[in-house]
Amino acid sequence: MTEPLVVLKDVQKHFGDLHVLKDIDLEIGKGEVVVVIGPSGSGKSTLCRAINRLETIESGTITIDGKTLPEEGKELAQLRADVGMVFQSFNLFAHKTILDNVTLGPIKVRKQKKAAAEKRAMELLERVGVAHQAQKFPAQLSGGQQQRVAIARSLAMDPKVMLFDEPTSALDPEMINEVLDVMVGLAKEGMTMIVVTHEMGFARKAANRVVFMADGQIVEENTPEEFFTNAKSDRAKDFLGKILTH
Amino acid sequence: MGEILSNYDVLAAFWGTIKLSLLGTFGALVLGTIVAVLRLSPVRVFQWIGSWYVNTFRNTPLTLLMVFSILGLTFILGLQLNTQDLNSNAFRWAAVMLAVYHGAFICEALRSGVNTVPAGQAEAARAIGLTFGQSMQHVLLPQAFRGSIAPIGSTIIALIKNSTVAAVIGGGEAANLMSTVIENEGSRFSVFLVFAIGFVILTLPLGLFFTSMSRRLAVKR
Ligand SMILES: Nc1ncnc2c1ncn2[C@@H]1O[C@H](COP(=O)(O)OP(=O)(O)O)[C@@H](O)[C@H]1O
Ligand SMILES: [Mg+2]
């Protein structure tokens, strides 16, 4: 494995009395795809959000490409630009067209020229299959299309790593695959990805490693094949039993 | 009614009211936006200044602010906005006080608009690397403005009507002319009618305009 791109060391986080992240140690190498799986409330979203500092942590360190996450301010904004994030609820800018959603970051943060940003945005929209919707507004698109635009919006920033927090959980079943296909494509091209998802098909096809979380802790890590067929911990076996019998 | 219109320059007085209202509205929008940004900023001190502003000016009667601008600021502190001309000084202070007072309401209208914007919008803005200022400017405030057009419209209409309060310091234009007419002609029903109609002509189309804009510009989610 190459040098780690994202490193979490002894990360702790509470929400009031609730210890949501306990002693989290995790390294993600360049080009690695890590799937985070675990019961609802186990801290998966909080982990993702801590990595681009949408949530602060109390102790421990998080570094991205060797840089420790700075305090809120210009420097943090710059660092966030290098970390793409795709949300469960898409969060496209509702008042902007699809094209403007994708070009806002490149123009305002990367200081690209509008024409150049638009050209690249159209290429990305083409790639995720929504180029013909470029002039529409988010509310006019299906969930699957919106999520693909959200991926294009992240990609437009040329991120070093992308975080996905249950990207397909809010989608109707028939739209899940169109989003997963885009993600598998990204993984194949060598994008570093941290993906919170229960889609085992995606994990098997694209992930190098599965991290199982429960009650704020990383309970077990393994290759997808090993994890799904031969989980070691009782927590993981119990959890897999529940999602498999669905 | 006809003789009032021919003996007095009602149009000029209403033109003065329009100018006063325009200045006041412009100032109130600028102040209200600044104060709203203060109240929404992550910095405690800024939030504190913002809420102090709103609580102070929203709860002080406009008449007091007007009187204070002349008795307190102009006469006691010597702060004049026009040293040559007392009327113009009063007019300018009236515009400032209208802006200061209604700025507090614009701020609250905007904040209610911000509450219509889901938290995920701000998070997505931060996640692509926009700074606080940039996400305010490009993501939050544009949506907040659209979500608050109706209450902002009500505030502007209130401002136009409240411009009559400036009559207490002689900066009230239409309202001042009305007092003059009443002094000269007695308080006849037609006098009130002329000025009431004048204000309805100013505010009714605005009300319709804001209602239709708030529907047209509503952010679809
Ligand atoms: N902003 C918050 N304030 C208080 N508690 C929170 C907050 N966000 C999440 N939690 C709690 O932290 C725990 C972990 O949440 P989360 O990271 O969203 O879990 P997951 O994504 O694995 O379902 C849950 O119990 C949740 O209720
Ligand atoms: Mg979650």
Coordinates of C-alpha atoms and ligand atoms in Angstrom, one line a residue:
Chain A
M1 CA 0.0 0.0 0.0
T2 CA 1.1 3.5 -0.8
E3 CA 1.6 6.3 1.8
P4 CA -1.6 7.0 3.7
L5 CA -3.7 10.0 2.4
V6 CA -6.1 10.2 5.3
V7 CA -4.9 9.4 8.8
L8 CA -7.1 9.4 12.0
K9 CA -5.3 8.9 15.3
D10 CA -7.0 8.3 18.5
V11 CA -10.0 10.4 17.6
Q12 CA -12.6 11.1 20.3
K13 CA -15.9 12.9 20.0
H14 CA -19.0 13.3 22.3
F15 CA -22.4 14.7 21.7
G16 CA -23.2 15.7 25.3
D17 CA -23.0 12.4 27.2
L18 CA -23.0 10.3 24.1
H19 CA -19.5 9.0 23.1
V20 CA -20.0 8.9 19.3
L21 CA -16.4 8.4 18.2
K22 CA -14.2 6.2 20.5
D23 CA -10.5 5.8 19.9
I24 CA -10.8 5.9 16.2
D25 CA -7.6 4.9 14.4
L26 CA -7.9 4.6 10.6
E27 CA -5.5 5.0 7.7
I28 CA -6.6 5.3 4.1
G29 CA -4.0 5.0 1.4
K30 CA -4.0 6.8 -1.9
G31 CA -6.4 5.2 -4.3
E32 CA -7.9 3.0 -1.7
V33 CA -11.6 2.5 -1.4
V34 CA -12.9 1.9 2.1
V35 CA -16.5 1.0 2.8
V36 CA -17.8 1.9 6.3
I37 CA -20.6 -0.2 7.5
G38 CA -22.5 -0.6 10.7
P39 CA -25.8 -0.2 12.5
S40 CA -27.7 3.1 12.5
G41 CA -26.4 5.5 15.2
S42 CA -22.9 3.8 15.3
G43 CA -21.2 7.1 14.3
K44 CA -20.5 6.5 10.6
S45 CA -21.9 9.9 9.5
T46 CA -20.0 11.7 12.3
L47 CA -16.8 10.0 11.2
C48 CA -17.3 11.2 7.6
R49 CA -18.2 14.7 8.8
A50 CA -15.2 14.8 11.1
I51 CA -12.9 14.1 8.2
N52 CA -13.8 17.4 6.5
R53 CA -14.4 19.0 9.8
L54 CA -18.1 19.6 9.4
E55 CA -18.0 18.2 13.0
T56 CA -15.2 19.1 15.3
I57 CA -13.4 16.5 17.4
E58 CA -12.3 16.8 21.0
S59 CA -9.0 15.0 20.9
G60 CA -6.8 13.0 18.5
T61 CA -5.7 14.1 15.1
I62 CA -6.9 13.9 11.6
T63 CA -4.5 14.6 8.7
I64 CA -5.2 14.8 5.0
D65 CA -2.2 14.4 2.8
G66 CA 0.1 15.1 5.7
K67 CA -1.8 18.3 6.8
T68 CA -3.6 18.5 10.1
L69 CA -7.1 19.9 9.8
P70 CA -6.9 23.6 10.7
E71 CA -9.3 25.7 12.7
E72 CA -12.4 27.2 10.9
G73 CA -11.2 29.8 8.4
K74 CA -9.7 30.3 5.0
E75 CA -7.2 27.5 5.4
L76 CA -9.8 25.0 6.4
A77 CA -11.9 26.1 3.4
Q78 CA -9.0 25.4 1.1
L79 CA -8.5 22.0 2.7
R80 CA -12.2 21.1 2.3
A81 CA -12.0 22.0 -1.3
D82 CA -9.6 19.0 -1.6
V83 CA -12.1 16.7 0.1
G84 CA -15.2 15.9 -1.9
M85 CA -18.4 15.1 0.0
V86 CA -21.6 13.5 -1.3
F87 CA -24.5 13.6 1.1
Q88 CA -27.4 11.2 1.5
S89 CA -29.8 14.1 0.7
F90 CA -27.8 15.4 -2.3
N91 CA -27.9 19.0 -1.1
L92 CA -27.7 20.5 -4.5
F93 CA -28.0 24.3 -4.4
A94 CA -31.7 24.6 -4.9
H95 CA -31.6 28.1 -6.5
K96 CA -28.9 27.3 -9.1
T97 CA -29.0 25.4 -12.3
I98 CA -27.3 22.1 -12.6
L99 CA -24.4 23.7 -14.5
D100 CA -24.1 26.5 -11.9
N101 CA -24.1 23.9 -9.1
V102 CA -21.0 22.3 -10.7
T103 CA -19.1 25.5 -11.6
L104 CA -19.6 27.4 -8.3
G105 CA -16.7 25.8 -6.5
P106 CA -14.2 25.9 -9.4
I107 CA -15.0 29.6 -10.1
K108 CA -15.1 30.9 -6.5
V109 CA -12.7 28.6 -4.8
R110 CA -10.3 27.5 -7.5
K111 CA -10.6 30.9 -9.3
Q112 CA -11.1 29.3 -12.7
K113 CA -12.4 31.3 -15.6
K114 CA -16.1 30.8 -16.2
A115 CA -15.7 29.4 -19.7
A116 CA -13.1 26.9 -18.6
A117 CA -15.2 25.9 -15.5
E118 CA -18.3 25.4 -17.7
K119 CA -16.4 23.3 -20.3
R120 CA -15.1 21.0 -17.6
A121 CA -18.5 20.9 -15.8
M122 CA -20.2 19.8 -19.1
E123 CA -17.6 17.0 -19.4
L124 CA -18.3 15.8 -15.9
L125 CA -22.0 16.0 -16.4
E126 CA -21.6 14.1 -19.6
R127 CA -19.7 11.5 -17.7
V128 CA -22.4 11.0 -15.0
G129 CA -25.0 11.1 -17.7
V130 CA -26.9 14.3 -17.0
A131 CA -25.4 16.7 -19.5
H132 CA -28.7 17.3 -21.2
Q133 CA -30.2 18.5 -17.9
A134 CA -27.5 21.2 -17.4
Q135 CA -29.9 24.2 -17.6
K136 CA -32.5 22.7 -15.3
F137 CA -32.9 23.2 -11.6
P138 CA -32.3 20.5 -9.0
A139 CA -36.0 20.1 -8.1
Q140 CA -36.7 19.1 -11.8
L141 CA -34.4 16.1 -11.6
S142 CA -35.0 12.6 -10.2
G143 CA -33.1 11.6 -7.0
G144 CA -30.7 9.5 -8.9
Q145 CA -29.9 12.3 -11.3
Q146 CA -29.5 14.8 -8.5
Q147 CA -27.0 12.5 -6.7
R148 CA -25.0 12.0 -9.9
V149 CA -24.9 15.8 -10.3
A150 CA -23.7 16.0 -6.6
I151 CA -20.9 13.6 -7.6
A152 CA -20.0 15.8 -10.6
R153 CA -20.0 18.9 -8.3
S154 CA -17.5 17.2 -6.0
L155 CA -15.3 15.9 -8.9
A156 CA -15.1 19.4 -10.4
M157 CA -12.9 20.4 -7.5
D158 CA -10.4 17.7 -8.3
P159 CA -10.6 16.3 -4.8
K160 CA -7.8 14.2 -3.3
V161 CA -10.3 12.0 -1.5
M162 CA -14.1 11.7 -1.7
L163 CA -16.5 11.0 1.2
F164 CA -19.9 9.4 0.5
D165 CA -22.4 9.3 3.3
E166 CA -25.1 6.8 2.4
P167 CA -25.3 8.2 -1.1
T168 CA -28.0 5.8 -2.2
S169 CA -30.1 5.5 1.0
A170 CA -32.6 8.2 -0.1
L171 CA -33.1 6.8 -3.5
D172 CA -35.9 4.7 -5.0
P173 CA -34.6 1.2 -5.7
E174 CA -34.5 1.6 -9.4
M175 CA -32.2 4.6 -9.2
I176 CA -29.6 3.0 -6.9
N177 CA -27.6 1.3 -9.6
E178 CA -27.2 4.4 -11.8
V179 CA -25.4 6.1 -8.8
L180 CA -23.4 3.0 -7.8
D181 CA -22.2 2.6 -11.4
V182 CA -20.7 6.1 -11.4
M183 CA -19.0 5.3 -8.0
V184 CA -17.6 2.0 -9.2
G185 CA -16.2 3.8 -12.2
L186 CA -14.5 6.3 -10.0
A187 CA -13.0 3.6 -7.8
K188 CA -11.7 1.8 -10.9
E189 CA -10.0 5.0 -12.0
G190 CA -8.1 5.2 -8.7
M191 CA -10.1 7.8 -6.7
T192 CA -9.5 7.5 -3.0
M193 CA -12.9 6.9 -1.5
I194 CA -14.5 6.5 1.9
V195 CA -18.0 5.2 1.4
V196 CA -20.6 4.7 4.1
T197 CA -23.1 2.3 2.6
H198 CA -24.9 -1.0 3.1
E199 CA -24.7 -1.9 -0.5
M200 CA -22.8 -5.1 -0.4
G201 CA -22.6 -5.4 -4.1
F202 CA -20.7 -2.1 -4.3
A203 CA -18.4 -3.2 -1.5
R204 CA -17.6 -6.5 -3.2
K205 CA -17.1 -4.9 -6.6
A206 CA -15.1 -1.8 -5.6
A207 CA -13.8 -1.8 -2.0
N208 CA -10.4 -2.7 -0.9
R209 CA -11.5 -2.9 2.7
V210 CA -14.6 -2.9 4.8
V211 CA -14.6 -1.1 8.2
F212 CA -17.3 -2.2 10.6
M213 CA -18.4 0.3 13.2
A214 CA -20.6 -0.2 16.2
D215 CA -21.3 2.2 19.2
G216 CA -18.7 4.6 18.0
Q217 CA -15.9 2.1 17.6
I218 CA -14.2 0.4 14.8
V219 CA -14.9 -3.2 15.7
E220 CA -13.4 -5.0 12.7
E221 CA -11.7 -4.4 9.4
N222 CA -11.2 -6.8 6.6
T223 CA -11.4 -7.4 2.8
P224 CA -15.0 -7.3 1.6
E225 CA -15.0 -11.0 0.8
E226 CA -13.6 -12.1 4.2
F227 CA -15.9 -9.7 6.0
F228 CA -19.1 -10.7 4.4
T229 CA -18.5 -14.5 4.4
N230 CA -16.4 -14.8 7.6
A231 CA -17.0 -12.0 10.0
K232 CA -15.1 -12.4 13.3
S233 CA -16.9 -10.3 15.9
D234 CA -20.4 -11.2 17.2
R235 CA -21.5 -7.6 16.6
A236 CA -20.7 -7.9 12.9
K237 CA -22.2 -11.4 12.5
D238 CA -25.4 -10.1 14.2
F239 CA -25.5 -7.1 12.0
L240 CA -24.9 -9.0 8.8
G241 CA -27.6 -11.5 9.8
K242 CA -30.0 -8.6 10.0
I243 CA -29.2 -7.0 6.7
L244 CA -29.0 -10.3 4.9
T245 CA -32.4 -11.6 5.9
H246 CA -33.9 -8.4 4.5
Chain B
M1 CA -60.7 67.6 -3.4
G2 CA -60.0 69.3 -6.7
E3 CA -59.1 72.6 -4.9
I4 CA -56.7 70.9 -2.6
L5 CA -54.9 69.4 -5.6
S6 CA -54.8 72.7 -7.4
N7 CA -53.9 74.9 -4.4
Y8 CA -51.2 72.7 -2.9
D9 CA -48.4 70.8 -4.5
V10 CA -49.6 67.4 -3.3
L11 CA -47.6 65.7 -6.0
A12 CA -44.3 67.3 -5.0
A13 CA -45.0 66.3 -1.4
F14 CA -45.6 62.7 -2.4
W15 CA -42.5 62.8 -4.5
G16 CA -40.7 63.8 -1.3
T17 CA -42.3 60.8 0.5
I18 CA -41.2 58.6 -2.3
K19 CA -37.6 59.8 -2.1
L20 CA -37.7 59.4 1.7
S21 CA -39.0 55.9 1.4
L22 CA -36.5 54.9 -1.3
L23 CA -33.6 56.2 0.7
G24 CA -35.0 54.5 3.9
T25 CA -35.6 51.2 2.1
F26 CA -32.2 51.1 0.5
G27 CA -30.6 51.9 3.9
A28 CA -32.8 49.4 5.7
L29 CA -32.0 46.6 3.2
V30 CA -28.2 47.3 3.6
L31 CA -28.3 47.5 7.4
G32 CA -30.7 44.6 7.7
T33 CA -28.5 42.4 5.6
I34 CA -25.4 43.3 7.6
V35 CA -27.1 42.7 10.9
A36 CA -28.5 39.4 9.7
V37 CA -25.0 38.3 8.6
L38 CA -23.7 39.3 12.1
R39 CA -26.5 37.3 13.8
L40 CA -25.8 34.3 11.6
S41 CA -22.0 34.5 11.9
P42 CA -20.2 31.8 14.0
V43 CA -18.5 34.6 16.0
R44 CA -20.1 35.2 19.4
V45 CA -19.4 38.9 19.6
F46 CA -20.9 39.5 16.2
Q47 CA -24.0 37.6 17.1
W48 CA -24.2 39.6 20.3
I49 CA -23.9 42.9 18.4
G50 CA -26.5 41.7 15.9
S51 CA -29.1 40.8 18.5
W52 CA -28.4 44.0 20.5
Y53 CA -29.2 46.0 17.3
V54 CA -32.4 44.2 16.6
N55 CA -33.7 44.3 20.2
T56 CA -32.8 47.9 20.6
F57 CA -34.3 49.3 17.4
R58 CA -37.2 47.0 17.0
N59 CA -38.4 48.0 20.5
T60 CA -37.9 51.7 20.4
P61 CA -40.8 53.7 19.0
L62 CA -40.0 55.3 15.7
T63 CA -41.2 58.6 16.9
L64 CA -38.6 58.6 19.7
L65 CA -35.9 57.8 17.2
M66 CA -37.0 60.7 15.0
V67 CA -37.2 63.2 17.9
F68 CA -33.8 61.9 19.2
S69 CA -32.2 62.5 15.8
I70 CA -33.1 66.2 16.0
L71 CA -33.1 67.0 19.7
G72 CA -30.3 64.7 20.7
L73 CA -28.1 64.3 17.7
T74 CA -28.5 67.6 15.9
F75 CA -29.1 70.1 18.7
I76 CA -27.2 68.6 21.6
L77 CA -24.4 66.7 19.9
G78 CA -24.3 69.0 16.9
L79 CA -24.4 66.2 14.4
Q80 CA -25.9 67.8 11.3
L81 CA -26.5 66.0 8.0
N82 CA -26.9 69.4 6.3
T83 CA -25.5 72.4 8.0
Q84 CA -27.1 75.0 5.6
D85 CA -30.7 73.9 5.6
L86 CA -32.7 72.7 8.6
N87 CA -35.3 71.1 6.4
S88 CA -32.9 69.1 4.5
N89 CA -31.1 68.1 7.8
A90 CA -34.5 66.8 9.1
F91 CA -35.2 65.0 5.8
R92 CA -31.8 63.2 5.9
W93 CA -32.2 62.3 9.5
A94 CA -35.6 61.0 8.8
A95 CA -34.2 58.7 6.1
V96 CA -31.5 57.5 8.4
M97 CA -33.9 56.7 11.2
L98 CA -36.3 55.0 8.9
A99 CA -33.4 52.9 7.7
V100 CA -32.1 52.1 11.2
Y101 CA -35.5 51.2 12.6
H102 CA -36.7 49.1 9.6
G103 CA -33.3 47.5 9.3
A104 CA -34.1 45.6 12.4
F105 CA -37.2 44.2 10.8
I106 CA -35.5 43.4 7.5
C107 CA -32.9 41.5 9.6
E108 CA -35.5 39.4 11.2
A109 CA -37.3 38.8 7.9
L110 CA -34.0 37.6 6.4
R111 CA -33.4 35.4 9.4
S112 CA -36.8 33.8 8.9
G113 CA -35.8 33.3 5.3
V114 CA -32.6 31.7 6.3
N115 CA -34.7 29.2 8.4
T116 CA -36.4 28.1 5.2
V117 CA -33.0 27.0 3.8
P118 CA -32.2 23.4 4.8
A119 CA -29.0 23.0 6.9
G120 CA -27.6 20.7 4.1
Q121 CA -27.3 23.7 1.8
A122 CA -24.8 25.4 4.0
E123 CA -22.9 22.1 4.6
A124 CA -22.6 21.5 0.9
A125 CA -21.3 25.0 0.4
R126 CA -18.7 24.5 3.1
A127 CA -17.9 21.1 1.8
I128 CA -16.8 22.4 -1.6
G129 CA -14.5 24.9 0.1
L130 CA -16.5 28.1 0.1
T131 CA -15.6 30.4 3.0
F132 CA -18.3 31.6 5.4
G133 CA -18.6 34.9 3.4
Q134 CA -18.8 33.1 0.1
S135 CA -21.4 30.6 1.3
M136 CA -23.5 33.5 2.7
Q137 CA -23.2 35.4 -0.6
H138 CA -23.7 32.6 -3.1
V139 CA -25.8 30.0 -1.3
L140 CA -27.5 31.2 1.9
L141 CA -28.5 34.8 1.3
P142 CA -29.9 34.4 -2.2
Q143 CA -32.2 31.6 -1.0
A144 CA -33.0 33.5 2.2
F145 CA -34.0 36.6 0.2
R146 CA -36.3 34.5 -2.0
G147 CA -37.7 32.9 1.1
S148 CA -38.3 36.3 2.8
I149 CA -39.7 38.4 -0.1
A150 CA -43.2 38.5 1.5
P151 CA -42.0 39.7 5.0
I152 CA -39.5 42.1 3.4
G153 CA -42.3 43.5 1.3
S154 CA -44.5 44.0 4.4
T155 CA -41.6 45.8 6.0
I156 CA -41.1 48.1 3.0
I157 CA -44.8 48.9 2.9
A158 CA -44.7 49.6 6.7
L159 CA -41.7 51.9 6.0
I160 CA -43.6 53.9 3.5
K161 CA -46.5 54.4 5.8
N162 CA -44.2 55.0 8.8
S163 CA -42.4 57.8 6.8
T164 CA -45.4 59.9 8.0
V165 CA -43.9 59.7 11.5
A166 CA -41.1 61.9 10.2
A167 CA -43.7 64.7 10.3
V168 CA -42.8 65.2 14.0
I169 CA -39.4 66.6 12.9
G170 CA -40.7 68.2 9.7
G171 CA -39.2 65.6 7.4
G172 CA -42.5 63.9 6.6
E173 CA -43.2 65.5 3.3
A174 CA -46.7 64.3 2.4
A175 CA -47.7 64.1 6.1
N176 CA -46.3 67.6 6.7
L177 CA -48.3 69.0 3.8
M178 CA -51.4 67.3 5.2
S179 CA -50.9 69.1 8.5
T180 CA -50.5 72.4 6.7
V181 CA -53.6 71.8 4.6
I182 CA -55.6 70.9 7.7
E183 CA -54.4 74.1 9.5
N184 CA -55.5 76.2 6.5
E185 CA -58.6 74.5 5.4
G186 CA -59.8 72.8 8.6
S187 CA -60.0 69.0 9.0
R188 CA -62.3 68.1 6.2
F189 CA -63.0 64.6 5.1
S190 CA -61.6 65.3 1.6
V191 CA -58.2 66.3 3.0
F192 CA -57.8 62.9 4.6
L193 CA -59.1 61.2 1.5
V194 CA -56.5 62.9 -0.8
F195 CA -53.6 61.7 1.4
A196 CA -55.1 58.3 2.1
I197 CA -55.5 57.7 -1.6
G198 CA -52.0 58.9 -2.2
F199 CA -50.6 56.3 0.2
V200 CA -52.8 53.5 -1.2
I201 CA -51.5 54.4 -4.7
L202 CA -48.0 53.9 -3.4
T203 CA -48.5 50.8 -1.3
L204 CA -51.2 48.7 -3.0
P205 CA -49.2 48.0 -6.2
L206 CA -46.2 47.2 -4.1
G207 CA -48.1 44.7 -2.1
L208 CA -49.3 43.0 -5.2
F209 CA -45.8 43.1 -6.7
F210 CA -44.2 41.5 -3.6
T211 CA -46.9 38.8 -3.4
S212 CA -46.4 37.8 -7.0
M213 CA -42.6 38.0 -6.7
S214 CA -42.5 35.8 -3.7
R215 CA -44.5 33.2 -5.6
R216 CA -42.4 33.5 -8.7
L217 CA -39.0 33.5 -7.1
A218 CA -39.8 30.8 -4.5
V219 CA -37.0 28.2 -4.4
K220 CA -38.4 24.9 -5.5
R221 CA -37.2 22.0 -3.4
Ligands
LIG1 N1 -25.7 17.0 16.0 C1 -25.9 16.0 16.9 N2 -26.2 16.3 18.1 C2 -26.4 15.3 19.0 N3 -26.3 14.0 18.7 C3 -26.0 13.6 17.5 C4 -25.8 14.6 16.5 N4 -25.5 14.0 15.3 C5 -25.6 12.7 15.6 N5 -25.9 12.5 16.9 C6 -26.0 11.1 17.5 O1 -24.7 10.5 17.4 C7 -24.9 9.1 17.1 C8 -24.1 8.8 15.9 O2 -24.8 9.4 14.8 P1 -24.4 9.2 13.3 O3 -22.9 9.5 13.2 O4 -25.3 10.0 12.5 O5 -24.6 7.6 13.1 P2 -24.8 6.8 11.8 O6 -24.4 7.7 10.6 O7 -23.9 5.6 12.0 O8 -26.2 6.4 11.8 C9 -26.4 8.9 17.1 O9 -26.8 8.4 18.3 C10 -27.0 10.2 16.8 O10 -28.2 10.3 17.4
MG2 MG -25.6 8.3 9.0

